[in-house]
CSV table of C-alpha atoms in Angstrom, one decimal:
chain,number,residue,atom,x,y,z
X,1,UNK,CA,-4.5,-16.2,-22.5
X,2,UNK,CA,-3.7,-19.1,-24.9
X,3,UNK,CA,-3.2,-21.6,-22.3
X,4,UNK,CA,-2.1,-24.3,-25.2
X,5,UNK,CA,1.8,-24.8,-25.2
X,6,UNK,CA,3.7,-24.6,-28.6
X,7,UNK,CA,6.4,-26.8,-30.2
X,8,UNK,CA,9.1,-24.0,-28.8
X,9,UNK,CA,7.6,-24.2,-25.8
X,10,UNK,CA,7.5,-27.4,-24.9
X,11,UNK,CA,11.5,-27.9,-26.0
X,12,UNK,CA,11.9,-24.9,-23.5
X,13,UNK,CA,10.2,-26.8,-20.8
X,14,UNK,CA,12.5,-29.7,-21.8
X,15,UNK,CA,15.5,-28.2,-21.7
X,16,UNK,CA,14.7,-26.6,-18.0
X,17,UNK,CA,14.0,-29.8,-16.8
X,18,UNK,CA,17.3,-31.4,-18.0
X,19,UNK,CA,19.1,-28.9,-16.5
X,20,UNK,CA,18.0,-29.4,-13.6
X,21,UNK,CA,18.0,-32.6,-13.3
X,22,UNK,CA,21.6,-32.8,-14.5
X,23,UNK,CA,23.0,-29.7,-11.8
X,24,UNK,CA,20.4,-30.6,-8.7
X,25,UNK,CA,22.6,-33.6,-8.1
X,26,UNK,CA,26.2,-34.4,-6.2
X,27,UNK,CA,27.1,-31.5,-3.7
X,28,UNK,CA,23.6,-29.8,-4.5
X,29,UNK,CA,21.4,-33.1,-4.2
X,30,UNK,CA,20.9,-32.5,-0.6
X,31,UNK,CA,19.2,-29.1,-0.9
X,32,UNK,CA,16.1,-30.2,-2.4
X,33,UNK,CA,13.0,-28.9,-0.5
X,34,UNK,CA,15.0,-26.8,1.8
X,35,UNK,CA,14.0,-23.5,2.8
X,36,UNK,CA,10.3,-23.5,2.1
X,37,UNK,CA,7.6,-21.8,4.4
X,38,UNK,CA,8.9,-21.9,8.1
X,39,UNK,CA,12.0,-23.0,7.1
X,40,UNK,CA,13.8,-20.3,5.7
X,41,UNK,CA,16.9,-20.8,7.9
X,42,UNK,CA,17.7,-24.2,6.6
X,43,UNK,CA,21.3,-24.5,4.7
X,44,UNK,CA,21.1,-20.9,3.8
X,45,UNK,CA,25.0,-20.8,2.7
X,46,UNK,CA,24.7,-24.0,0.6
X,47,UNK,CA,21.1,-22.1,-0.7
X,48,UNK,CA,23.4,-19.3,-2.0
X,49,UNK,CA,26.3,-21.4,-3.3
X,50,UNK,CA,23.2,-23.2,-5.5
X,51,UNK,CA,21.8,-19.7,-6.3
X,52,UNK,CA,25.0,-18.1,-8.2
X,53,UNK,CA,25.7,-21.8,-9.7
X,54,UNK,CA,22.2,-21.1,-11.3
X,55,UNK,CA,23.4,-17.4,-12.0
X,56,UNK,CA,26.7,-18.3,-13.3
X,57,UNK,CA,24.2,-20.7,-16.3
X,58,UNK,CA,22.1,-17.7,-16.7
X,59,UNK,CA,19.3,-19.0,-14.6
X,60,UNK,CA,18.3,-16.0,-12.7
X,61,UNK,CA,15.8,-13.1,-13.5
X,62,UNK,CA,15.1,-15.1,-16.3
X,63,UNK,CA,12.0,-12.6,-17.2
X,64,UNK,CA,14.6,-9.5,-17.2
X,65,UNK,CA,15.2,-7.9,-20.5
X,66,UNK,CA,18.5,-9.1,-22.3
X,67,UNK,CA,19.8,-5.8,-22.0
X,68,UNK,CA,19.6,-5.8,-18.2
X,69,UNK,CA,21.0,-9.4,-17.9
X,70,UNK,CA,18.0,-11.5,-18.4
X,71,UNK,CA,16.9,-13.7,-20.6
X,72,UNK,CA,13.9,-12.1,-22.0
X,73,UNK,CA,11.3,-14.9,-21.5
X,74,UNK,CA,8.2,-14.7,-22.8
X,75,UNK,CA,5.2,-15.0,-20.0
X,76,UNK,CA,4.1,-18.3,-20.6
X,77,UNK,CA,8.2,-19.1,-20.9
X,78,UNK,CA,8.5,-17.9,-17.4
X,79,UNK,CA,5.6,-19.9,-16.1
X,80,UNK,CA,7.3,-23.1,-17.6
X,81,UNK,CA,10.6,-22.3,-15.6
X,82,UNK,CA,8.9,-21.4,-12.4
X,83,UNK,CA,6.9,-24.6,-12.4
X,84,UNK,CA,9.5,-27.0,-13.4
X,85,UNK,CA,11.9,-25.8,-10.9
X,86,UNK,CA,8.8,-26.2,-8.3
X,87,UNK,CA,8.8,-29.9,-9.6
X,88,UNK,CA,12.2,-30.5,-9.3
X,89,UNK,CA,11.3,-29.5,-5.8
X,90,UNK,CA,14.5,-27.7,-6.0
X,91,UNK,CA,15.6,-25.3,-2.7
X,92,UNK,CA,13.8,-22.3,-2.3
X,93,UNK,CA,15.9,-19.4,-3.9
X,94,UNK,CA,17.7,-16.4,-1.2
X,95,UNK,CA,17.4,-13.6,-4.1
X,96,UNK,CA,13.8,-13.3,-4.9
X,97,UNK,CA,13.5,-9.7,-3.1
X,98,UNK,CA,15.9,-8.8,-5.5
X,99,UNK,CA,15.1,-10.4,-8.6
X,100,UNK,CA,11.1,-10.5,-8.5
X,101,UNK,CA,10.7,-7.0,-6.7
X,102,UNK,CA,13.5,-4.5,-6.6
X,103,UNK,CA,15.1,-5.2,-9.6
X,104,UNK,CA,11.5,-4.8,-11.9
X,105,UNK,CA,11.1,-1.2,-9.8
X,106,UNK,CA,14.5,0.2,-10.8
X,107,UNK,CA,13.9,-0.9,-14.3
X,108,UNK,CA,10.4,1.4,-13.6
X,109,UNK,CA,11.4,4.1,-11.9
X,110,UNK,CA,15.3,4.1,-11.7
X,111,UNK,CA,18.1,6.1,-13.3
X,112,UNK,CA,20.4,4.4,-15.7
X,113,UNK,CA,23.2,4.7,-13.0
X,114,UNK,CA,20.9,2.9,-10.6
X,115,UNK,CA,20.3,0.6,-13.0
X,116,UNK,CA,24.1,0.3,-13.9
X,117,UNK,CA,24.9,-0.4,-10.0
X,118,UNK,CA,22.6,-2.7,-8.9
X,119,UNK,CA,21.2,-4.8,-11.5
X,120,UNK,CA,23.8,-6.8,-12.7
X,121,UNK,CA,25.1,-7.7,-9.1
X,122,UNK,CA,21.4,-8.9,-8.6
X,123,UNK,CA,21.7,-11.1,-11.6
X,124,UNK,CA,24.6,-12.6,-10.3
X,125,UNK,CA,23.6,-13.1,-6.6
X,126,UNK,CA,26.3,-11.2,-5.1
X,127,UNK,CA,24.0,-8.8,-3.2
X,128,UNK,CA,20.8,-9.7,-1.4
X,129,UNK,CA,18.2,-7.1,-0.4
X,130,UNK,CA,15.6,-7.2,2.5
X,131,UNK,CA,12.3,-4.9,2.4
X,132,UNK,CA,12.1,-2.2,4.7
X,133,UNK,CA,8.3,-1.1,4.2
X,134,UNK,CA,6.5,-2.4,7.7
X,135,UNK,CA,6.6,-0.2,10.8
X,136,UNK,CA,5.4,-0.8,14.5
X,137,UNK,CA,2.2,1.3,13.5
X,138,UNK,CA,2.6,1.2,9.9
X,139,UNK,CA,2.2,-2.3,8.7
X,140,UNK,CA,-1.4,-2.9,6.9
X,141,UNK,CA,-1.5,0.8,6.5
X,142,UNK,CA,1.7,1.4,5.0
X,143,UNK,CA,1.3,5.5,4.3
X,144,UNK,CA,1.4,5.9,8.4
X,145,UNK,CA,5.2,5.1,7.9
X,146,UNK,CA,7.0,7.0,10.7
X,147,UNK,CA,10.6,6.4,9.4
X,148,UNK,CA,12.3,9.9,8.9
X,149,UNK,CA,15.0,10.7,6.4
X,150,UNK,CA,16.6,14.2,5.9
X,151,UNK,CA,19.0,15.2,3.2
X,152,UNK,CA,22.7,16.8,4.8
X,153,UNK,CA,25.0,17.3,2.0
X,154,UNK,CA,25.5,14.4,-0.3
X,155,UNK,CA,23.6,11.9,1.9
X,156,UNK,CA,20.4,11.0,3.3
X,157,UNK,CA,20.2,10.2,7.1
X,158,UNK,CA,17.9,8.1,8.5
X,159,UNK,CA,16.0,7.4,12.0
X,160,UNK,CA,13.5,5.2,12.4
X,161,UNK,CA,12.2,1.3,13.2
X,162,UNK,CA,11.0,-1.3,10.6
X,163,UNK,CA,10.0,-4.5,11.3
X,164,UNK,CA,8.7,-7.8,9.3
X,165,UNK,CA,11.7,-7.0,7.8
X,166,UNK,CA,12.4,-10.3,5.0
X,167,UNK,CA,16.0,-11.5,5.2
X,168,UNK,CA,17.9,-8.6,6.8
X,169,UNK,CA,19.8,-10.8,9.0
X,170,UNK,CA,21.5,-12.0,5.7
X,171,UNK,CA,21.2,-9.1,3.2
X,172,UNK,CA,23.6,-6.4,2.2
X,173,UNK,CA,21.1,-3.9,1.2
X,174,UNK,CA,17.3,-2.7,2.0
X,175,UNK,CA,15.0,-0.8,0.0
X,176,UNK,CA,13.3,1.3,2.5
X,177,UNK,CA,10.2,3.6,2.4
X,178,UNK,CA,10.9,7.1,4.7
X,179,UNK,CA,9.0,10.0,5.3
X,180,UNK,CA,11.3,13.0,3.8
X,181,UNK,CA,9.2,16.0,4.0
X,182,UNK,CA,8.9,17.1,7.6
X,183,UNK,CA,5.2,17.8,8.5
X,184,UNK,CA,3.9,15.3,5.5
X,185,UNK,CA,1.2,12.9,6.0
X,186,UNK,CA,-0.3,9.7,4.9
X,187,UNK,CA,1.0,9.1,1.2
X,188,UNK,CA,2.6,12.5,0.7
X,189,UNK,CA,6.1,13.6,1.4
X,190,UNK,CA,7.4,9.9,1.1
X,191,UNK,CA,10.8,8.4,-0.9
X,192,UNK,CA,12.0,5.3,-1.6
X,193,UNK,CA,15.5,4.8,-0.6
X,194,UNK,CA,18.2,2.3,-1.3
X,195,UNK,CA,20.3,1.5,2.2
X,196,UNK,CA,23.2,-0.3,2.7
X,197,UNK,CA,23.0,-2.6,6.1
X,198,UNK,CA,26.6,-2.8,6.9
X,199,UNK,CA,27.1,0.0,9.1
X,200,UNK,CA,27.0,1.2,12.6
X,201,UNK,CA,24.0,3.1,12.3
X,202,UNK,CA,21.8,-0.1,11.4
X,203,UNK,CA,20.8,-2.6,14.4
X,204,UNK,CA,19.2,-5.9,13.3
X,205,UNK,CA,17.3,-8.1,15.8
X,206,UNK,CA,15.6,-11.5,14.1
X,207,UNK,CA,12.4,-12.4,15.3
X,208,UNK,CA,12.2,-16.1,16.5
X,209,UNK,CA,8.6,-17.5,15.2
X,210,UNK,CA,6.4,-20.1,15.8
X,211,UNK,CA,7.9,-22.4,13.3
X,212,UNK,CA,11.5,-21.9,14.7
X,213,UNK,CA,12.9,-20.1,12.6
X,214,UNK,CA,13.5,-16.0,12.0
X,215,UNK,CA,13.2,-15.1,8.7
X,216,UNK,CA,11.9,-11.5,9.9
X,217,UNK,CA,13.6,-9.3,11.9
X,218,UNK,CA,13.3,-5.6,13.5
X,219,UNK,CA,15.7,-3.3,12.1
X,220,UNK,CA,16.3,0.2,13.8
X,221,UNK,CA,18.1,3.1,11.9
X,222,UNK,CA,19.6,5.4,14.3
X,223,UNK,CA,21.5,8.2,12.2
X,224,UNK,CA,21.9,5.6,9.3
X,225,UNK,CA,23.4,6.9,5.8
X,226,UNK,CA,23.1,6.3,2.3
X,227,UNK,CA,23.9,8.2,-0.6
X,228,UNK,CA,22.0,11.3,-1.7
X,229,UNK,CA,21.7,9.9,-5.4
X,230,UNK,CA,20.2,6.6,-3.8
X,231,UNK,CA,16.6,7.6,-3.8
X,232,UNK,CA,14.4,5.9,-6.5
X,233,UNK,CA,12.3,8.0,-8.3
X,234,UNK,CA,11.8,11.7,-7.0
X,235,UNK,CA,12.3,12.5,-3.4
X,236,UNK,CA,8.7,13.1,-1.8
X,237,UNK,CA,7.1,11.2,-4.4
X,238,UNK,CA,8.4,7.5,-3.3
X,239,UNK,CA,4.1,6.4,-3.0
X,240,UNK,CA,3.5,5.5,-7.0
X,241,UNK,CA,7.4,3.5,-6.4
X,242,UNK,CA,6.3,1.6,-3.3
X,243,UNK,CA,2.8,0.9,-4.9
X,244,UNK,CA,4.4,-0.3,-8.3
X,245,UNK,CA,6.9,-2.5,-6.1
X,246,UNK,CA,4.2,-4.1,-4.5
X,247,UNK,CA,2.4,-4.6,-8.2
X,248,UNK,CA,5.5,-6.6,-9.3
X,249,UNK,CA,4.9,-8.8,-6.2
X,250,UNK,CA,2.1,-10.6,-7.5
X,251,UNK,CA,4.5,-11.8,-10.4
X,252,UNK,CA,5.2,-14.9,-12.5
X,253,UNK,CA,6.6,-16.7,-9.6
X,254,UNK,CA,3.3,-17.3,-7.9
X,255,UNK,CA,2.6,-19.9,-10.6
X,256,UNK,CA,5.8,-21.7,-9.1
X,257,UNK,CA,4.0,-21.4,-5.6
X,258,UNK,CA,1.0,-23.3,-6.9
X,259,UNK,CA,2.9,-26.0,-8.0
X,260,UNK,CA,4.6,-26.1,-4.5
X,261,UNK,CA,1.3,-26.4,-3.3
X,262,UNK,CA,0.1,-28.8,-5.2
X,263,UNK,CA,3.4,-31.0,-3.9
X,264,UNK,CA,2.2,-30.3,-0.3
X,265,UNK,CA,-1.3,-31.4,-1.2
X,266,UNK,CA,0.1,-34.7,-2.7
X,267,UNK,CA,2.1,-34.8,0.9
X,268,UNK,CA,-1.4,-34.8,3.0
X,269,UNK,CA,-3.0,-37.0,0.8
X,270,UNK,CA,-0.5,-39.8,1.2
X,271,UNK,CA,-0.3,-39.1,4.9
X,272,UNK,CA,-4.1,-39.7,5.2
X,273,UNK,CA,-3.5,-43.1,2.8
X,274,UNK,CA,-0.5,-44.1,4.9
X,275,UNK,CA,-2.6,-43.7,8.1
X,276,UNK,CA,-6.6,-44.5,6.9
X,277,UNK,CA,-7.7,-41.1,7.4
X,278,UNK,CA,-8.5,-41.1,3.7
X,279,UNK,CA,-11.5,-43.2,4.6
X,280,UNK,CA,-13.4,-40.4,6.5
X,281,UNK,CA,-15.5,-39.2,4.0
X,282,UNK,CA,-15.1,-35.5,5.3
X,283,UNK,CA,-11.2,-35.9,5.2
X,284,UNK,CA,-11.6,-37.5,1.9
X,285,UNK,CA,-14.3,-34.8,0.8
X,286,UNK,CA,-12.0,-32.0,1.9
X,287,UNK,CA,-8.8,-33.2,0.2
X,288,UNK,CA,-11.0,-33.4,-3.0
X,289,UNK,CA,-12.1,-29.7,-2.6
X,290,UNK,CA,-8.9,-29.0,-2.3
X,291,UNK,CA,-7.5,-30.2,-5.1
X,292,UNK,CA,-10.2,-28.7,-7.4
X,293,UNK,CA,-9.8,-25.4,-5.9
X,294,UNK,CA,-5.9,-25.6,-6.7
X,295,UNK,CA,-6.3,-26.1,-10.5
X,296,UNK,CA,-8.8,-23.5,-10.1
X,297,UNK,CA,-6.7,-21.0,-8.8
X,298,UNK,CA,-3.8,-21.9,-11.2
X,299,UNK,CA,-6.0,-20.9,-14.3
X,300,UNK,CA,-7.1,-17.6,-12.3
X,301,UNK,CA,-3.5,-17.0,-11.8
X,302,UNK,CA,-2.9,-17.7,-15.7
X,303,UNK,CA,-5.6,-15.2,-16.8
X,304,UNK,CA,-4.9,-12.5,-14.3
X,305,UNK,CA,-1.1,-12.3,-15.2
X,306,UNK,CA,-1.9,-12.5,-19.0
X,307,UNK,CA,-4.2,-9.2,-18.9
X,308,UNK,CA,-1.6,-7.7,-17.0
X,309,UNK,CA,1.0,-8.4,-19.5
X,310,UNK,CA,-1.2,-7.4,-21.9
X,311,UNK,CA,-1.4,-3.6,-20.6
X,312,UNK,CA,-4.2,-3.6,-17.7
X,313,UNK,CA,-3.0,-2.8,-14.6
X,314,UNK,CA,-4.3,-4.6,-11.3
X,315,UNK,CA,-7.6,-2.5,-10.9
X,316,UNK,CA,-8.2,-2.2,-14.6
X,317,UNK,CA,-7.7,-5.8,-14.8
X,318,UNK,CA,-10.2,-6.9,-12.3
X,319,UNK,CA,-8.1,-6.6,-9.2
X,320,UNK,CA,-6.2,-9.8,-10.3
X,321,UNK,CA,-3.2,-9.5,-7.9
X,322,UNK,CA,-5.8,-9.1,-4.7
X,323,UNK,CA,-7.9,-11.6,-5.8
X,324,UNK,CA,-5.4,-14.2,-6.3
X,325,UNK,CA,-3.8,-13.1,-2.9
X,326,UNK,CA,-7.4,-13.9,-1.3
X,327,UNK,CA,-7.6,-16.7,-2.6
X,328,UNK,CA,-3.9,-18.6,-2.2
X,329,UNK,CA,-3.6,-17.4,1.3
X,330,UNK,CA,-7.0,-18.6,2.2
X,331,UNK,CA,-6.5,-22.0,0.4
X,332,UNK,CA,-3.1,-22.6,2.1
X,333,UNK,CA,-4.3,-21.8,5.3
X,334,UNK,CA,-7.2,-24.6,5.0
X,335,UNK,CA,-4.6,-26.8,3.8
X,336,UNK,CA,-2.6,-26.4,7.2
X,337,UNK,CA,-5.9,-27.2,8.9
X,338,UNK,CA,-6.7,-30.5,6.9
X,339,UNK,CA,-2.9,-31.6,7.6
X,340,UNK,CA,-3.5,-31.1,11.5
X,341,UNK,CA,-6.9,-33.0,11.1
X,342,UNK,CA,-5.0,-36.0,8.9
X,343,UNK,CA,-2.0,-36.4,11.1
X,344,UNK,CA,-4.5,-36.9,14.0
X,345,UNK,CA,-3.1,-36.7,17.8
X,346,UNK,CA,0.5,-37.4,16.4
X,347,UNK,CA,0.0,-33.7,15.4
X,348,UNK,CA,-0.2,-32.4,18.8
X,349,UNK,CA,3.1,-33.9,19.5
X,350,UNK,CA,6.4,-32.4,18.6
X,351,UNK,CA,8.8,-34.7,16.8
X,352,UNK,CA,11.7,-34.3,19.6
X,353,UNK,CA,13.0,-32.0,22.2
X,354,UNK,CA,13.0,-29.0,22.3
X,355,UNK,CA,10.8,-27.7,19.5
X,356,UNK,CA,11.7,-30.1,16.5
X,357,UNK,CA,8.5,-29.9,14.3
X,358,UNK,CA,7.4,-32.1,11.5
X,359,UNK,CA,6.7,-31.2,7.9
X,360,UNK,CA,3.1,-30.7,8.7
X,361,UNK,CA,3.1,-28.8,11.9
X,362,UNK,CA,5.2,-26.2,10.5
X,363,UNK,CA,3.0,-25.6,7.6
X,364,UNK,CA,-0.1,-25.4,9.7
X,365,UNK,CA,2.0,-22.8,12.1
X,366,UNK,CA,3.2,-21.1,9.1
X,367,UNK,CA,-0.1,-21.1,7.1
X,368,UNK,CA,-1.7,-19.1,9.7
X,369,UNK,CA,0.1,-15.8,8.6
X,370,UNK,CA,-1.0,-16.2,5.0
X,371,UNK,CA,-3.9,-14.2,5.2
X,372,UNK,CA,-1.9,-11.4,7.1
X,373,UNK,CA,1.5,-11.0,5.4
X,374,UNK,CA,1.8,-9.5,1.9
X,375,UNK,CA,-1.0,-7.4,2.4
X,376,UNK,CA,-3.9,-8.8,4.5
X,377,UNK,CA,-7.3,-10.0,4.0
X,378,UNK,CA,-8.8,-7.1,5.0
X,379,UNK,CA,-6.5,-4.5,2.9
X,380,UNK,CA,-7.2,-6.9,-0.1
X,381,UNK,CA,-10.9,-6.8,0.3
X,382,UNK,CA,-11.0,-2.8,0.5
X,383,UNK,CA,-8.6,-2.5,-2.8
X,384,UNK,CA,-11.2,-4.5,-4.4
X,385,UNK,CA,-14.1,-2.8,-3.0
X,386,UNK,CA,-12.5,1.0,-3.5
X,387,UNK,CA,-10.3,0.6,-6.3
X,388,UNK,CA,-12.2,-2.1,-8.6
X,389,UNK,CA,-15.6,-1.8,-7.4
X,390,UNK,CA,-15.9,2.1,-6.9
X,391,UNK,CA,-17.4,1.5,-3.6
X,392,UNK,CA,-17.2,4.7,-0.8
X,393,UNK,CA,-14.2,4.2,1.1
X,394,UNK,CA,-14.2,2.6,4.5
X,395,UNK,CA,-15.3,5.1,7.2
X,396,UNK,CA,-12.1,6.0,9.8
X,397,UNK,CA,-12.5,5.2,13.2
X,398,UNK,CA,-11.1,7.9,15.7
X,399,UNK,CA,-10.6,7.1,19.3
């Protein structure tokens, strides 16, 4: 990938930066920095209003083709947008699962009717989406899904439980992986269903996290229903759709994530300078190492994205998505650890009762989960070993 910016790219960066500076003001100014890791509960209604303001001005779904309501930006311009969004300290968006995951999945696998029904409302931030993948017995082992759906007339009827369901408590829809062929096993007989959450057959229970928020939920389906035509891809062939969506999860927005990491690192360095811990040679070395690793991470992500955009899948491109997940998750967890060491004894005491956390305490607690969610380290290493390097499959342990 050519990492130099053309005059057109530079002009686009200036456009994005100027727009954010102008609009992230007034009523939206207090939203800066809100909604980040461990803070997903902050100012939800206000952030939704900001997201819809972005939509009104054409700043949602910027990488989508223009025929689906996007801007059709090049890879590098998408990177620029996400980087400038993060640099402006703009609030975390509430539409990520629809914009970055479901939307591209519908474009790749959905019917024309499904695209016309759902894509415009994702662009306008009128409908929000949750992800119904994990279950109590099928987290990292997604092929062990037990939630069932059966076709009754012109509707699918769902029974089962999902857990760690991001954003279900404020979403209108959920994309659900369910077993639709009785007696099927593993990745066979699964279907990818689009299910409305506002119905009697759905019970959503938020899970309180160490950080005090409740981004994740348990979702119980008891005779929940959705229309027969709201299956993406062929019934019983949903595994390919499911894996396709996970490929979109490692998209261009990860570059904005890296900028957010850089801002966190700068904050930790500033704290070290303020309390004198920067004079500790071990602390100083760890901070310097973090800065170098973050820059390497950015260039590796750009290289991986350019390969995938050029027609390579994650495996053919060297497992770019799995490599990037391993790298950033472990880097961010180490940043949480060094932040606590920089804070020293103050990091052990809450800011206030009953459980008011500092920025660095919340970073530390949230980052403990980085190597688990979105595909654990163990799963990513298995993907690289088996699908990229061609090593024998890990033996199954039986009781």
